[in-house]
């Protein structure tokens, strides 16, 4: 059966069980199914431990699954064992997390981080080095930061480098896992504008985990609500925030609203 070209990610009945010797088996993902369409921003909300981040790790080829399938552009990428296939998947599916330093190798200066990303996107090394200042400026960073290590930057500056690295690789899908939660309000707004601009410019697909309903409302086309490893509700941001169907979702949204004030 031919793949639907509109479906960039398709997850079918995904289950993940932690079953360590000497401990009771724990199901952290339970029969999860959904589709991410090309050019769509899909939000994920749920209480801590609901399975959101584990789901994203499985999709980004950073975690094994127990049962089920994950498709990227119609190709089954579940249980990829060969390293080059995993790396290929991870280039097409990039992740920006709350802890930006996890995105970098500690011995690389900022200019090397960005230049390597440009090379991965298909640009020659000689040209990539010349374009580093341009990339840094676009993401609101002083080109002088090129000679610094990422850990020498502030949290906000480091997160901008992580976002620049991620988007410069030229991915098809970007996972944002609480990516802006540690930033001040002005930095969040600036980076949300870049995230929206890049999505429109390159028809990118996003999966966004956030406890910030403003970010969910601003960036997402649809929202999936997770509880105990399951998707329990789906709707537009307006439907989920203003008219949730389930008591769980209403309580979750109320709690998230309270945490802002």
Tab-separated table of C-alpha atoms in Angstrom:
chain	number	residue	atom	x	y	z
A	1	UNK	CA	0.000	0.000	0.000
A	2	UNK	CA	1.600	3.345	-1.032
A	3	UNK	CA	2.545	5.781	1.705
A	4	UNK	CA	0.469	8.918	2.168
A	5	UNK	CA	2.883	11.723	1.197
A	6	UNK	CA	1.105	14.013	3.660
A	7	UNK	CA	2.124	11.761	6.590
A	8	UNK	CA	5.686	12.536	7.635
A	9	UNK	CA	5.442	10.561	10.905
A	10	UNK	CA	3.005	7.731	11.565
A	11	UNK	CA	2.930	5.904	14.886
A	12	UNK	CA	0.950	2.659	15.119
A	13	UNK	CA	0.025	0.961	18.412
A	14	UNK	CA	3.324	1.899	20.051
A	15	UNK	CA	3.986	0.245	23.397
A	16	UNK	CA	7.030	0.488	25.637
A	17	UNK	CA	7.443	-1.592	28.767
A	18	UNK	CA	10.264	-1.290	31.275
A	19	UNK	CA	10.925	-4.813	32.501
A	20	UNK	CA	14.146	-4.886	34.495
A	21	UNK	CA	15.187	-8.019	36.333
A	22	UNK	CA	14.027	-7.951	39.921
A	23	UNK	CA	11.463	-5.183	39.370
A	24	UNK	CA	7.821	-5.128	38.383
A	25	UNK	CA	7.168	-4.436	34.681
A	26	UNK	CA	5.988	-0.882	33.999
A	27	UNK	CA	4.123	0.175	30.872
A	28	UNK	CA	5.201	3.713	29.998
A	29	UNK	CA	3.627	3.844	26.513
A	30	UNK	CA	0.374	1.983	25.947
A	31	UNK	CA	-0.919	1.405	22.393
A	32	UNK	CA	-0.139	4.941	21.166
A	33	UNK	CA	-1.204	5.815	17.604
A	34	UNK	CA	-1.188	9.152	15.770
A	35	UNK	CA	-0.099	10.868	12.552
A	36	UNK	CA	2.025	13.998	12.126
A	37	UNK	CA	1.231	15.669	8.819
A	38	UNK	CA	3.785	17.489	6.709
A	39	UNK	CA	3.968	21.133	7.722
A	40	UNK	CA	1.944	20.541	10.896
A	41	UNK	CA	2.733	21.509	14.485
A	42	UNK	CA	1.469	18.878	16.904
A	43	UNK	CA	1.445	19.673	20.613
A	44	UNK	CA	1.635	17.169	23.476
A	45	UNK	CA	0.481	17.969	27.001
A	46	UNK	CA	0.087	15.789	30.066
A	47	UNK	CA	1.184	15.517	33.657
A	48	UNK	CA	4.787	14.593	34.441
A	49	UNK	CA	5.320	10.877	33.828
A	50	UNK	CA	2.537	10.608	31.246
A	51	UNK	CA	4.981	9.337	28.611
A	52	UNK	CA	5.495	12.431	26.432
A	53	UNK	CA	9.294	12.569	26.503
A	54	UNK	CA	9.701	8.791	26.240
A	55	UNK	CA	7.464	8.828	23.168
A	56	UNK	CA	9.645	11.507	21.568
A	57	UNK	CA	12.827	9.545	22.304
A	58	UNK	CA	11.378	6.496	20.554
A	59	UNK	CA	10.364	8.562	17.524
A	60	UNK	CA	13.770	10.220	17.332
A	61	UNK	CA	15.581	6.850	17.305
A	62	UNK	CA	16.913	7.419	20.817
A	63	UNK	CA	14.857	4.728	22.504
A	64	UNK	CA	13.714	1.194	21.736
A	65	UNK	CA	10.073	0.170	21.753
A	66	UNK	CA	8.428	-3.065	22.940
A	67	UNK	CA	5.667	-3.298	20.326
A	68	UNK	CA	4.244	-1.212	17.513
A	69	UNK	CA	5.670	0.659	14.535
A	70	UNK	CA	7.022	4.096	13.668
A	71	UNK	CA	7.082	5.296	10.065
A	72	UNK	CA	9.050	8.212	8.613
A	73	UNK	CA	7.808	9.170	5.151
A	74	UNK	CA	6.210	5.733	4.863
A	75	UNK	CA	9.362	3.803	5.826
A	76	UNK	CA	9.383	1.688	8.956
A	77	UNK	CA	12.113	3.073	11.225
A	78	UNK	CA	11.255	0.955	14.268
A	79	UNK	CA	14.091	-1.028	15.873
A	80	UNK	CA	16.813	0.295	13.589
A	81	UNK	CA	20.013	-1.473	14.638
A	82	UNK	CA	22.501	-0.298	12.003
A	83	UNK	CA	24.280	2.839	13.177
A	84	UNK	CA	24.173	4.672	9.854
A	85	UNK	CA	20.399	4.195	9.645
A	86	UNK	CA	19.961	5.554	13.172
A	87	UNK	CA	22.120	8.570	12.324
A	88	UNK	CA	20.142	9.187	9.145
A	89	UNK	CA	16.907	9.106	11.115
A	90	UNK	CA	18.303	11.414	13.782
A	91	UNK	CA	19.348	13.962	11.149
A	92	UNK	CA	15.849	14.036	9.672
A	93	UNK	CA	14.251	14.132	13.136
A	94	UNK	CA	16.027	16.712	15.286
A	95	UNK	CA	15.375	17.338	18.977
A	96	UNK	CA	15.760	20.479	21.084
A	97	UNK	CA	15.486	19.824	24.818
A	98	UNK	CA	15.267	22.009	27.902
A	99	UNK	CA	18.910	21.234	28.755
A	100	UNK	CA	20.710	22.754	25.769
A	101	UNK	CA	24.171	21.442	26.719
A	102	UNK	CA	22.969	17.914	25.948
A	103	UNK	CA	22.936	18.925	22.263
A	104	UNK	CA	26.686	19.555	22.086
A	105	UNK	CA	30.032	17.854	22.317
A	106	UNK	CA	31.932	19.574	25.114
A	107	UNK	CA	35.165	20.019	23.151
A	108	UNK	CA	33.619	21.953	20.223
A	109	UNK	CA	33.472	25.729	19.961
A	110	UNK	CA	30.238	27.328	18.788
A	111	UNK	CA	31.624	27.952	15.288
A	112	UNK	CA	32.413	24.247	14.898
A	113	UNK	CA	28.936	23.260	16.148
A	114	UNK	CA	27.246	25.463	13.529
A	115	UNK	CA	29.708	24.643	10.740
A	116	UNK	CA	29.212	20.897	11.286
A	117	UNK	CA	25.442	21.387	11.067
A	118	UNK	CA	25.809	23.292	7.806
A	119	UNK	CA	28.005	20.529	6.385
A	120	UNK	CA	25.375	17.958	7.379
A	121	UNK	CA	22.833	19.969	5.395
A	122	UNK	CA	24.982	19.604	2.261
A	123	UNK	CA	27.126	22.744	2.290
A	124	UNK	CA	30.890	22.499	1.642
A	125	UNK	CA	33.109	22.908	4.708
A	126	UNK	CA	34.832	26.004	3.286
A	127	UNK	CA	31.512	27.754	2.691
A	128	UNK	CA	30.096	26.576	6.008
A	129	UNK	CA	32.827	28.348	7.967
A	130	UNK	CA	32.036	31.609	6.193
A	131	UNK	CA	28.326	31.331	6.948
A	132	UNK	CA	28.662	30.809	10.710
A	133	UNK	CA	28.420	34.549	11.601
A	134	UNK	CA	25.289	34.861	9.441
A	135	UNK	CA	23.621	31.929	11.208
A	136	UNK	CA	24.507	33.236	14.667
A	137	UNK	CA	23.135	36.690	13.853
A	138	UNK	CA	19.884	35.215	12.549
A	139	UNK	CA	19.330	33.446	15.878
A	140	UNK	CA	20.068	36.629	17.850
A	141	UNK	CA	23.644	35.786	18.826
A	142	UNK	CA	26.737	37.966	18.577
A	143	UNK	CA	29.148	36.482	15.980
A	144	UNK	CA	31.898	36.915	18.582
A	145	UNK	CA	30.375	33.937	20.427
A	146	UNK	CA	31.781	31.725	17.662
A	147	UNK	CA	35.067	31.267	19.570
A	148	UNK	CA	33.372	30.224	22.810
A	149	UNK	CA	32.306	26.835	24.097
A	150	UNK	CA	28.522	26.446	24.490
A	151	UNK	CA	28.867	25.902	28.246
A	152	UNK	CA	30.495	29.351	28.539
A	153	UNK	CA	27.264	30.995	27.351
A	154	UNK	CA	24.203	31.880	29.385
A	155	UNK	CA	21.251	29.493	29.379
A	156	UNK	CA	19.346	31.592	26.861
A	157	UNK	CA	22.347	31.988	24.564
A	158	UNK	CA	23.098	28.279	24.757
A	159	UNK	CA	19.494	27.450	23.861
A	160	UNK	CA	19.743	29.714	20.812
A	161	UNK	CA	22.843	27.806	19.683
A	162	UNK	CA	20.966	24.511	20.173
A	163	UNK	CA	18.066	25.780	18.068
A	164	UNK	CA	20.440	27.097	15.390
A	165	UNK	CA	22.270	23.758	15.242
A	166	UNK	CA	19.014	21.822	15.018
A	167	UNK	CA	17.389	23.874	12.256
A	168	UNK	CA	20.605	24.333	10.271
A	169	UNK	CA	20.911	20.565	9.765
A	170	UNK	CA	17.842	20.945	7.510
A	171	UNK	CA	15.597	18.353	9.204
A	172	UNK	CA	12.086	17.340	8.220
A	173	UNK	CA	10.769	17.015	11.768
A	174	UNK	CA	11.768	18.937	14.894
A	175	UNK	CA	10.886	17.799	18.412
A	176	UNK	CA	10.774	20.547	21.033
A	177	UNK	CA	10.810	19.015	24.518
A	178	UNK	CA	10.234	21.932	26.914
A	179	UNK	CA	12.786	23.724	24.743
A	180	UNK	CA	11.919	27.285	25.813
A	181	UNK	CA	10.840	26.705	29.402
A	182	UNK	CA	14.101	27.921	30.952
A	183	UNK	CA	14.160	31.227	29.044
A	184	UNK	CA	12.824	34.635	30.020
A	185	UNK	CA	9.661	35.889	28.345
A	186	UNK	CA	11.362	38.134	25.759
A	187	UNK	CA	13.710	35.335	24.669
A	188	UNK	CA	10.776	32.919	24.419
A	189	UNK	CA	8.851	35.306	22.161
A	190	UNK	CA	11.892	35.937	19.940
A	191	UNK	CA	12.597	32.234	19.484
A	192	UNK	CA	8.924	31.379	18.933
A	193	UNK	CA	8.924	33.873	16.070
A	194	UNK	CA	11.966	32.170	14.525
A	195	UNK	CA	10.385	28.732	15.027
A	196	UNK	CA	7.205	29.872	13.250
A	197	UNK	CA	9.152	31.572	10.454
A	198	UNK	CA	11.304	28.495	9.782
A	199	UNK	CA	8.242	26.231	9.740
A	200	UNK	CA	6.535	28.347	7.092
A	201	UNK	CA	9.678	28.849	5.054
A	202	UNK	CA	10.620	25.156	4.871
A	203	UNK	CA	7.301	23.398	5.495
A	204	UNK	CA	8.740	21.751	8.607
A	205	UNK	CA	6.751	19.498	10.911
A	206	UNK	CA	6.961	20.046	14.659
A	207	UNK	CA	6.163	17.988	17.736
A	208	UNK	CA	6.038	20.224	20.782
A	209	UNK	CA	5.999	19.170	24.433
A	210	UNK	CA	5.318	22.101	26.705
A	211	UNK	CA	3.694	23.027	29.993
A	212	UNK	CA	3.378	26.563	28.613
A	213	UNK	CA	-0.111	26.892	27.132
A	214	UNK	CA	0.917	30.130	25.441
A	215	UNK	CA	3.502	28.221	23.410
A	216	UNK	CA	1.006	25.459	22.650
A	217	UNK	CA	-1.576	28.020	21.556
A	218	UNK	CA	0.874	30.070	19.469
A	219	UNK	CA	2.665	27.242	17.683
A	220	UNK	CA	0.393	24.208	17.470
A	221	UNK	CA	-2.291	23.207	14.970
A	222	UNK	CA	-3.456	20.189	17.012
A	223	UNK	CA	-2.912	19.018	20.567
A	224	UNK	CA	-2.762	15.469	21.943
A	225	UNK	CA	-3.374	14.938	25.654
A	226	UNK	CA	-1.468	12.106	27.330
A	227	UNK	CA	-2.285	10.275	30.544
A	228	UNK	CA	-0.445	7.210	31.896
A	229	UNK	CA	1.181	6.445	28.541
A	230	UNK	CA	-2.002	6.808	26.488
A	231	UNK	CA	-3.439	9.495	24.222
A	232	UNK	CA	-6.774	10.297	25.850
A	233	UNK	CA	-7.940	13.423	24.012
A	234	UNK	CA	-7.255	15.341	20.806
A	235	UNK	CA	-8.314	18.744	19.498
A	236	UNK	CA	-7.232	22.190	18.397
A	237	UNK	CA	-5.468	24.326	21.007
A	238	UNK	CA	-8.661	26.345	21.427
A	239	UNK	CA	-10.745	23.195	21.986
A	240	UNK	CA	-8.317	21.669	24.454
A	241	UNK	CA	-7.729	24.871	26.427
A	242	UNK	CA	-11.219	26.375	26.375
A	243	UNK	CA	-13.522	23.383	26.003
A	244	UNK	CA	-11.845	20.127	27.092
A	245	UNK	CA	-13.990	17.004	27.014
A	246	UNK	CA	-12.405	15.000	29.819
A	247	UNK	CA	-12.211	15.943	33.519
A	248	UNK	CA	-8.511	14.956	33.401
A	249	UNK	CA	-7.832	17.459	30.599
A	250	UNK	CA	-9.783	20.212	32.343
A	251	UNK	CA	-7.855	19.695	35.575
A	252	UNK	CA	-4.569	19.575	33.659
A	253	UNK	CA	-5.316	22.814	31.794
A	254	UNK	CA	-6.442	24.525	35.017
A	255	UNK	CA	-3.197	23.507	36.726
A	256	UNK	CA	-1.107	24.731	33.804
A	257	UNK	CA	-2.983	28.017	33.817
A	258	UNK	CA	-2.358	28.447	37.559
A	259	UNK	CA	1.368	27.778	37.157
A	260	UNK	CA	1.676	30.833	34.886
A	261	UNK	CA	0.404	33.234	37.518
